[in-house]
mmCIF file of C-alpha atoms in Angstrom:
data_model
loop_
_atom_site.group_PDB
_atom_site.id
_atom_site.type_symbol
_atom_site.label_atom_id
_atom_site.label_comp_id
_atom_site.label_asym_id
_atom_site.label_seq_id
_atom_site.Cartn_x
_atom_site.Cartn_y
_atom_site.Cartn_z
ATOM 1 C CA MET G 908 160.821 143.671 135.789
ATOM 2 C CA ARG G 909 160.725 144.208 139.554
ATOM 3 C CA SER G 910 159.829 147.900 139.257
ATOM 4 C CA ASP G 911 156.729 146.977 137.241
ATOM 5 C CA ARG G 912 155.775 144.412 139.880
ATOM 6 C CA LEU G 913 156.170 146.919 142.720
ATOM 7 C CA LEU G 914 153.876 149.362 140.910
ATOM 8 C CA SER G 915 151.374 146.555 140.281
ATOM 9 C CA ILE G 916 151.304 145.716 143.999
ATOM 10 C CA MET G 917 150.544 149.351 144.901
ATOM 11 C CA LEU G 918 147.784 149.621 142.273
ATOM 12 C CA LEU G 919 146.201 146.330 143.366
ATOM 13 C CA LEU G 920 146.178 147.436 147.011
ATOM 14 C CA GLN G 921 144.740 150.833 146.065
ATOM 15 C CA THR G 922 141.985 149.158 144.059
ATOM 16 C CA HIS G 923 141.070 146.259 146.336
ATOM 17 C CA GLY G 924 142.230 147.378 149.780
ATOM 18 C CA GLN G 925 143.726 144.670 151.986
ATOM 19 C CA LEU G 926 144.707 141.527 150.063
ATOM 20 C CA PRO G 927 146.265 138.258 151.265
ATOM 21 C CA ALA G 928 149.856 137.683 150.165
ATOM 22 C CA ALA G 929 148.735 134.491 148.392
ATOM 23 C CA THR G 930 146.234 136.471 146.303
ATOM 24 C CA LEU G 931 148.887 138.997 145.281
ATOM 25 C CA ALA G 932 151.267 136.159 144.407
ATOM 26 C CA GLU G 933 148.613 134.534 142.215
ATOM 27 C CA ARG G 934 147.764 137.799 140.436
ATOM 28 C CA LEU G 935 151.441 138.577 139.762
ATOM 29 C CA GLU G 936 152.413 134.954 139.009
ATOM 30 C CA VAL G 937 155.211 134.894 141.600
ATOM 31 C CA SER G 938 155.761 133.157 144.942
ATOM 32 C CA VAL G 939 154.473 134.428 148.281
ATOM 33 C CA ARG G 940 158.092 134.830 149.384
ATOM 34 C CA THR G 941 158.715 137.155 146.414
ATOM 35 C CA VAL G 942 155.668 139.222 147.345
ATOM 36 C CA MET G 943 156.890 139.627 150.912
ATOM 37 C CA ARG G 944 160.337 140.740 149.672
ATOM 38 C CA ASP G 945 158.623 143.280 147.403
ATOM 39 C CA VAL G 946 156.565 144.583 150.333
ATOM 40 C CA GLU G 947 159.755 145.095 152.308
ATOM 41 C CA ALA G 948 161.252 146.976 149.349
ATOM 42 C CA LEU G 949 158.181 149.230 149.123
ATOM 43 C CA SER G 950 158.351 149.975 152.834
ATOM 44 C CA ALA G 951 162.045 150.801 152.582
ATOM 45 C CA ALA G 952 161.248 153.188 149.720
ATOM 46 C CA GLY G 953 158.801 155.105 151.911
ATOM 47 C CA VAL G 954 155.525 153.554 150.741
ATOM 48 C CA PRO G 955 153.215 153.186 153.798
ATOM 49 C CA VAL G 956 152.505 149.480 153.329
ATOM 50 C CA TYR G 957 151.885 147.170 156.276
ATOM 51 C CA THR G 958 150.891 143.568 157.006
ATOM 52 C CA VAL G 959 148.082 142.245 159.192
ATOM 53 C CA ARG G 960 148.581 138.846 160.793
ATOM 54 C CA GLY G 961 145.963 136.201 161.445
ATOM 55 C CA PRO G 962 143.418 134.221 159.428
ATOM 56 C CA HIS G 963 141.827 137.407 158.116
ATOM 57 C CA GLY G 964 145.108 139.220 157.620
ATOM 58 C CA GLY G 965 146.855 140.450 154.522
ATOM 59 C CA ILE G 966 148.768 143.371 153.070
ATOM 60 C CA ALA G 967 147.410 146.914 152.901
ATOM 61 C CA LEU G 968 148.306 150.576 152.385
ATOM 62 C CA LEU G 969 147.643 153.270 154.967
ATOM 63 C CA PRO G 970 144.299 155.015 154.283
ATOM 64 C CA GLY G 971 144.593 158.010 151.993
ATOM 65 C CA PHE G 972 147.794 156.947 150.253
ATOM 66 C CA ARG G 973 147.650 157.235 146.456
ATOM 67 C CA THR G 974 150.247 156.809 143.758
ATOM 68 C CA ASP G 975 150.289 158.144 140.217
ATOM 69 C CA VAL G 976 150.844 156.260 136.968
ATOM 70 C CA THR G 977 154.288 157.606 136.175
ATOM 71 C CA GLY G 978 155.612 154.043 136.388
ATOM 72 C CA LEU G 979 154.013 153.231 133.023
ATOM 73 C CA THR G 980 156.442 152.228 130.292
ATOM 74 C CA ALA G 981 156.212 153.658 126.772
ATOM 75 C CA ASP G 982 154.648 150.446 125.404
ATOM 76 C CA GLU G 983 152.117 150.313 128.266
ATOM 77 C CA ALA G 984 151.076 153.902 127.634
ATOM 78 C CA ARG G 985 150.696 153.241 123.905
ATOM 79 C CA ALA G 986 148.631 150.090 124.528
ATOM 80 C CA LEU G 987 146.381 151.923 126.988
ATOM 81 C CA PHE G 988 145.430 154.614 124.502
ATOM 82 C CA VAL G 989 144.436 152.144 121.803
ATOM 83 C CA LEU G 990 141.389 151.624 124.074
ATOM 84 C CA LEU G 991 140.012 154.894 122.763
ATOM 85 C CA SER G 992 139.111 153.188 119.475
ATOM 86 C CA ASP G 993 137.055 150.361 121.014
ATOM 87 C CA ARG G 994 133.366 150.994 120.243
ATOM 88 C CA ALA G 995 132.184 148.554 122.906
ATOM 89 C CA TYR G 996 132.331 151.420 125.415
ATOM 90 C CA ALA G 997 129.840 153.403 123.349
ATOM 91 C CA ASP G 998 127.358 150.489 123.466
ATOM 92 C CA LEU G 999 127.543 150.606 127.267
ATOM 93 C CA GLY G 1000 127.059 154.366 127.346
ATOM 94 C CA LEU G 1001 130.647 154.834 128.483
ATOM 95 C CA GLY G 1002 132.105 156.394 125.339
ATOM 96 C CA GLN G 1003 132.550 159.849 126.850
ATOM 97 C CA ALA G 1004 133.650 158.428 130.211
ATOM 98 C CA ILE G 1005 136.498 156.349 128.749
ATOM 99 C CA GLY G 1006 137.692 159.331 126.733
ATOM 100 C CA SER G 1007 137.659 161.568 129.787
ATOM 101 C CA ALA G 1008 139.436 158.969 131.921
ATOM 102 C CA LEU G 1009 142.197 158.450 129.385
ATOM 103 C CA ARG G 1010 142.719 162.190 129.011
ATOM 104 C CA LYS G 1011 143.319 162.330 132.767
ATOM 105 C CA VAL G 1012 145.795 159.479 132.440
ATOM 106 C CA MET G 1013 147.479 161.379 129.603
ATOM 107 C CA ALA G 1014 148.023 164.340 131.912
ATOM 108 C CA ALA G 1015 149.744 162.086 134.459
ATOM 109 C CA LEU G 1016 152.029 160.350 131.943
ATOM 110 C CA PRO G 1017 155.720 161.204 131.797
ATOM 111 C CA ALA G 1018 156.151 163.955 129.221
ATOM 112 C CA PRO G 1019 158.307 161.854 126.814
ATOM 113 C CA TYR G 1020 155.525 159.245 126.480
ATOM 114 C CA ARG G 1021 152.633 161.601 125.719
ATOM 115 C CA PRO G 1022 153.255 162.056 121.956
ATOM 116 C CA ASP G 1023 153.402 158.282 121.355
ATOM 117 C CA ALA G 1024 150.269 157.652 123.418
ATOM 118 C CA ASP G 1025 148.336 160.350 121.572
ATOM 119 C CA LEU G 1026 149.584 159.057 118.210
ATOM 120 C CA ALA G 1027 148.416 155.525 119.045
ATOM 121 C CA SER G 1028 144.869 156.754 119.686
ATOM 122 C CA ARG G 1029 144.831 158.524 116.286
ATOM 123 C CA ARG G 1030 146.669 155.916 114.175
ATOM 124 C CA ILE G 1031 145.135 152.658 115.461
ATOM 125 C CA LEU G 1032 141.413 151.944 114.979
ATOM 126 C CA ILE G 1033 139.794 148.722 116.169
ATOM 127 C CA ASP G 1034 136.409 148.027 114.577
ATOM 128 C CA PRO G 1035 135.260 144.521 115.588
ATOM 129 C CA VAL G 1036 132.054 144.612 113.516
ATOM 130 C CA ARG G 1037 132.036 142.378 110.443
ATOM 131 C CA TRP G 1038 131.426 143.662 106.914
ATOM 132 C CA ARG G 1039 128.056 143.310 105.187
ATOM 133 C CA GLY G 1040 125.627 141.098 106.950
ATOM 134 C CA GLY G 1041 127.396 141.567 110.287
ATOM 135 C CA PRO G 1042 125.400 141.179 113.479
ATOM 136 C CA SER G 1043 122.976 143.900 114.384
ATOM 137 C CA ARG G 1044 123.625 145.916 117.507
ATOM 138 C CA PRO G 1045 121.286 145.689 120.499
ATOM 139 C CA ALA G 1046 119.184 148.692 121.347
ATOM 140 C CA ALA G 1047 120.887 150.935 123.880
ATOM 141 C CA ASP G 1048 117.989 150.663 126.338
ATOM 142 C CA GLY G 1049 117.935 146.848 126.039
ATOM 143 C CA LEU G 1050 121.635 146.570 126.713
ATOM 144 C CA GLY G 1051 121.190 149.016 129.576
ATOM 145 C CA VAL G 1052 118.679 146.679 131.270
ATOM 146 C CA LEU G 1053 121.108 143.760 131.003
ATOM 147 C CA GLN G 1054 123.890 145.945 132.338
ATOM 148 C CA ARG G 1055 121.761 147.090 135.274
ATOM 149 C CA ALA G 1056 120.999 143.495 136.273
ATOM 150 C CA VAL G 1057 124.679 142.577 136.041
ATOM 151 C CA PHE G 1058 125.839 145.460 138.254
ATOM 152 C CA THR G 1059 123.042 145.181 140.812
ATOM 153 C CA ASP G 1060 123.272 141.368 141.105
ATOM 154 C CA ARG G 1061 119.596 140.860 140.256
ATOM 155 C CA ARG G 1062 117.837 138.128 138.296
ATOM 156 C CA LEU G 1063 116.554 138.814 134.787
ATOM 157 C CA ARG G 1064 113.367 137.884 132.959
ATOM 158 C CA LEU G 1065 113.969 137.595 129.197
ATOM 159 C CA ARG G 1066 111.892 137.117 126.056
ATOM 160 C CA TYR G 1067 114.415 135.713 123.610
ATOM 161 C CA ARG G 1068 114.283 134.793 119.914
ATOM 162 C CA HIS G 1069 116.467 131.795 119.079
ATOM 163 C CA GLY G 1070 118.580 131.892 115.942
ATOM 164 C CA GLU G 1071 118.179 128.206 115.050
ATOM 165 C CA ASP G 1072 114.410 128.065 114.648
ATOM 166 C CA GLY G 1073 113.261 131.661 115.260
ATOM 167 C CA ARG G 1074 111.057 130.604 118.180
ATOM 168 C CA VAL G 1075 110.490 133.017 121.055
ATOM 169 C CA ARG G 1076 110.911 131.676 124.573
ATOM 170 C CA SER G 1077 110.929 133.211 128.050
ATOM 171 C CA TYR G 1078 113.645 132.653 130.619
ATOM 172 C CA THR G 1079 114.397 133.670 134.185
ATOM 173 C CA VAL G 1080 118.185 133.769 134.421
ATOM 174 C CA ASP G 1081 120.978 134.500 136.872
ATOM 175 C CA PRO G 1082 123.529 136.703 135.060
ATOM 176 C CA TYR G 1083 127.299 136.502 135.523
ATOM 177 C CA GLY G 1084 128.084 139.376 133.159
ATOM 178 C CA LEU G 1085 128.318 140.691 129.606
ATOM 179 C CA VAL G 1086 130.900 139.693 126.994
ATOM 180 C CA HIS G 1087 131.712 141.601 123.802
ATOM 181 C CA LYS G 1088 133.092 139.269 121.110
ATOM 182 C CA ALA G 1089 133.613 140.067 117.417
ATOM 183 C CA GLY G 1090 131.096 142.912 117.420
ATOM 184 C CA VAL G 1091 128.388 140.995 119.299
ATOM 185 C CA TRP G 1092 127.286 141.450 122.923
ATOM 186 C CA TYR G 1093 126.459 138.273 124.848
ATOM 187 C CA LEU G 1094 124.798 137.788 128.211
ATOM 188 C CA VAL G 1095 126.397 134.953 130.186
ATOM 189 C CA ALA G 1096 123.922 133.548 132.694
ATOM 190 C CA ASP G 1097 122.681 130.438 134.461
ATOM 191 C CA HIS G 1098 119.240 129.086 133.625
ATOM 192 C CA ARG G 1099 118.042 126.573 136.205
ATOM 193 C CA GLY G 1100 121.638 126.096 137.318
ATOM 194 C CA GLU G 1101 123.031 125.460 133.816
ATOM 195 C CA PRO G 1102 125.300 127.917 131.945
ATOM 196 C CA ARG G 1103 123.693 129.601 128.936
ATOM 197 C CA LEU G 1104 124.700 132.169 126.343
ATOM 198 C CA PHE G 1105 122.212 134.790 125.066
ATOM 199 C CA ARG G 1106 122.945 137.173 122.198
ATOM 200 C CA ALA G 1107 121.924 140.659 123.279
ATOM 201 C CA ASP G 1108 120.536 141.534 119.831
ATOM 202 C CA ARG G 1109 118.073 138.612 120.079
ATOM 203 C CA VAL G 1110 116.623 139.735 123.409
ATOM 204 C CA LEU G 1111 113.126 141.032 122.595
ATOM 205 C CA SER G 1112 112.465 142.333 126.103
ATOM 206 C CA ALA G 1113 114.188 142.201 129.464
ATOM 207 C CA GLY G 1114 113.171 143.088 132.991
ATOM 208 C CA VAL G 1115 115.226 143.238 136.168
ATOM 209 C CA LEU G 1116 113.522 141.248 138.937
ATOM 210 C CA ASP G 1117 113.489 142.211 142.588
ATOM 211 C CA GLN G 1118 115.291 138.985 143.446
ATOM 212 C CA PRO G 1119 119.005 138.558 144.193
ATOM 213 C CA VAL G 1120 121.020 136.623 141.645
ATOM 214 C CA GLN G 1121 121.613 132.933 142.435
ATOM 215 C CA ARG G 1122 125.011 132.134 140.934
ATOM 216 C CA ARG G 1123 126.881 128.902 141.544
ATOM 217 C CA ASP G 1124 129.511 129.242 144.265
ATOM 218 C CA GLY G 1125 133.113 129.836 143.261
ATOM 219 C CA LEU G 1126 132.425 130.759 139.629
ATOM 220 C CA GLU G 1127 133.256 134.065 137.968
ATOM 221 C CA LEU G 1128 132.269 135.439 134.568
ATOM 222 C CA SER G 1129 135.589 134.376 133.030
ATOM 223 C CA ASP G 1130 135.105 130.774 134.217
ATOM 224 C CA VAL G 1131 131.614 130.397 132.757
ATOM 225 C CA TRP G 1132 132.543 132.203 129.529
ATOM 226 C CA ASP G 1133 135.530 129.900 129.021
ATOM 227 C CA LEU G 1134 133.289 126.853 129.419
ATOM 228 C CA LEU G 1135 130.685 128.162 126.953
ATOM 229 C CA ARG G 1136 133.344 129.306 124.480
ATOM 230 C CA ARG G 1137 134.995 125.883 124.468
ATOM 231 C CA ARG G 1138 131.641 124.229 123.805
ATOM 232 C CA ILE G 1139 131.455 126.231 120.579
ATOM 233 C CA ASP G 1140 135.114 126.229 119.536
ATOM 234 C CA ASP G 1141 136.146 122.702 120.505
ATOM 235 C CA ILE G 1142 134.069 120.733 118.009
ATOM 236 C CA PRO G 1143 135.122 117.083 118.455
ATOM 237 C CA ALA G 1144 134.296 115.934 114.920
ATOM 238 C CA PRO G 1145 133.445 118.730 112.466
ATOM 239 C CA VAL G 1146 131.428 117.725 109.427
ATOM 240 C CA PRO G 1147 133.381 118.199 106.153
ATOM 241 C CA VAL G 1148 131.333 119.762 103.351
ATOM 242 C CA THR G 1149 132.448 120.317 99.744
ATOM 243 C CA VAL G 1150 130.711 123.127 97.862
ATOM 244 C CA GLY G 1151 130.878 124.249 94.241
ATOM 245 C CA VAL G 1152 130.516 128.043 94.318
ATOM 246 C CA ARG G 1153 129.712 130.213 91.296
ATOM 247 C CA ARG G 1154 132.714 132.453 90.703
ATOM 248 C CA GLU G 1155 130.686 135.680 90.509
ATOM 249 C CA ILE G 1156 129.608 135.394 94.165
ATOM 250 C CA LEU G 1157 132.768 133.733 95.498
ATOM 251 C CA GLY G 1158 134.004 136.786 97.415
ATOM 252 C CA ARG G 1159 130.702 137.218 99.265
ATOM 253 C CA PHE G 1160 130.514 133.468 99.972
ATOM 254 C CA LEU G 1161 133.980 133.449 101.521
ATOM 255 C CA ARG G 1162 133.157 136.457 103.708
ATOM 256 C CA VAL G 1163 129.960 134.882 105.016
ATOM 257 C CA HIS G 1164 131.556 131.471 105.663
ATOM 258 C CA GLN G 1165 135.004 132.634 106.748
ATOM 259 C CA ALA G 1166 134.677 130.861 110.106
ATOM 260 C CA ASP G 1167 133.651 127.592 108.378
ATOM 261 C CA LEU G 1168 136.557 127.346 105.909
ATOM 262 C CA ALA G 1169 138.785 124.276 106.192
ATOM 263 C CA GLU G 1170 141.624 126.642 105.237
ATOM 264 C CA PRO G 1171 140.888 129.711 107.415
ATOM 265 C CA HIS G 1172 143.003 132.138 105.370
ATOM 266 C CA LEU G 1173 141.672 131.121 101.951
ATOM 267 C CA ALA G 1174 141.289 134.127 99.620
ATOM 268 C CA ALA G 1175 139.293 134.436 96.415
ATOM 269 C CA ASP G 1176 142.338 135.511 94.373
ATOM 270 C CA ALA G 1177 144.276 132.421 95.527
ATOM 271 C CA LEU G 1178 141.859 129.980 93.836
ATOM 272 C CA PRO G 1179 142.122 128.635 90.262
ATOM 273 C CA GLU G 1180 140.957 131.050 87.581
ATOM 274 C CA ALA G 1181 139.511 128.476 85.171
ATOM 275 C CA GLY G 1182 135.898 127.333 85.280
ATOM 276 C CA ASP G 1183 132.555 128.862 86.166
ATOM 277 C CA ARG G 1184 132.566 127.293 89.635
ATOM 278 C CA VAL G 1185 135.197 126.964 92.331
ATOM 279 C CA THR G 1186 135.378 124.070 94.800
ATOM 280 C CA VAL G 1187 135.530 125.183 98.441
ATOM 281 C CA GLU G 1188 136.094 122.901 101.441
ATOM 282 C CA LEU G 1189 134.146 123.785 104.617
ATOM 283 C CA ARG G 1190 133.787 122.393 108.146
ATOM 284 C CA PHE G 1191 130.523 122.664 110.121
ATOM 285 C CA ARG G 1192 129.736 121.629 113.684
ATOM 286 C CA SER G 1193 126.737 119.632 112.416
ATOM 287 C CA LEU G 1194 124.714 118.867 109.297
ATOM 288 C CA GLY G 1195 122.002 121.116 110.702
ATOM 289 C CA ALA G 1196 124.398 124.069 110.801
ATOM 290 C CA ALA G 1197 125.428 123.365 107.206
ATOM 291 C CA GLN G 1198 121.846 123.941 106.035
ATOM 292 C CA ALA G 1199 122.695 127.666 106.077
ATOM 293 C CA LEU G 1200 124.249 127.044 102.646
ATOM 294 C CA LEU G 1201 120.715 126.946 101.239
ATOM 295 C CA ALA G 1202 120.672 130.747 101.503
ATOM 296 C CA PHE G 1203 122.910 130.928 98.419
ATOM 297 C CA GLY G 1204 120.412 128.952 96.319
ATOM 298 C CA ALA G 1205 121.783 127.575 93.065
ATOM 299 C CA ASP G 1206 124.904 129.748 93.338
ATOM 300 C CA ALA G 1207 126.433 127.274 95.817
ATOM 301 C CA GLU G 1208 125.970 123.547 95.148
ATOM 302 C CA VAL G 1209 126.825 121.042 97.870
ATOM 303 C CA LEU G 1210 128.897 118.281 96.254
ATOM 304 C CA ALA G 1211 129.380 116.201 99.415
ATOM 305 C CA PRO G 1212 128.209 114.659 101.690
ATOM 306 C CA ASP G 1213 125.230 113.015 100.014
ATOM 307 C CA GLU G 1214 123.139 113.204 103.196
ATOM 308 C CA LEU G 1215 123.375 116.998 103.171
ATOM 309 C CA ARG G 1216 122.531 117.120 99.438
ATOM 310 C CA ARG G 1217 119.350 115.144 100.091
ATOM 311 C CA THR G 1218 118.398 117.359 103.049
ATOM 312 C CA LEU G 1219 118.886 120.576 101.049
ATOM 313 C CA ALA G 1220 116.981 119.118 98.090
ATOM 314 C CA ARG G 1221 114.045 118.313 100.373
ATOM 315 C CA ARG G 1222 114.128 121.781 101.981
ATOM 316 C CA ALA G 1223 114.279 123.462 98.565
ATOM 317 C CA ALA G 1224 111.347 121.362 97.314
ATOM 318 C CA GLU G 1225 109.293 122.289 100.389
ATOM 319 C CA ALA G 1226 109.990 125.973 99.798
ATOM 320 C CA ALA G 1227 109.117 125.685 96.101
ATOM 321 C CA ALA G 1228 105.843 123.916 96.944
ATOM 322 C CA ARG G 1229 104.947 126.587 99.494
ATOM 323 C CA TYR G 1230 105.413 129.397 96.970
ATOM 324 C CA ALA G 1231 103.633 127.411 94.252
ATOM 325 C CA ASP G 1232 100.537 127.159 96.493
ATOM 326 C CA GLU G 1233 100.389 130.964 96.697
ATOM 327 C CA THR G 1234 100.300 131.536 92.929
#
């Protein structure tokens, strides 16, 4: 709707100051001509908006002009107050700040929308943390160091424990920012000019260096995150694995390997009731990743592929020999 777009233009100019018409058009997904017509409409309505010509020109509001948020629709107000239930703010030390900010927004909302907005904050709860065995949360001080480097545009020195082999390595990185995904905080950074992803709960120590960050030109956090995310999600040829799972532990197995299921929405009560074991089809990004199945011991038997069976048999024999030597 045009009224929503006019309000968006005012809020963008209040937040960022002078902006080129092309930038506003890109943000609002309209043409530059549409933006200029909207600017004329704002001016006609008494909003002190003006244009600056030239290569460094753009559109701006007169200094000191502010607008309120009474242009919010009912759905926008309801969506905004669902933010109160996001625990990511607490990890950043912003739990009280987001609550205070939203209460101020509540006071500025049109009176008819306030009950719905308040109800949304009390009836909708978003808890991104997985059930048992979910990722641990980083220490508040550790996350604070990462946050400080991100906001001050400084390089970071990390001691980091890798999940694949448990080895501890040190890195000097150039951070782009922090990402909160499925209950886990990640640091997105360049290491020697290459994009890397570091889980915050695996950072053993971190120090902000007195050196400015050296990011690659033209890249933002969202760009680098999208690249790293696609490297994980877009597996060109996932490895199919067939597992016979003992029925007594089937529910726990499905929770742990939910992301690896060939049928993502498979439920324990949807499987056949007969038999002591249930056949489950999985997909892993590599045979190495599939070795995590060894954690279930004899309760989960790999039926295929044969190469993975042989690898797990060898790993199990090595573990048995190690414990036998200690008796």
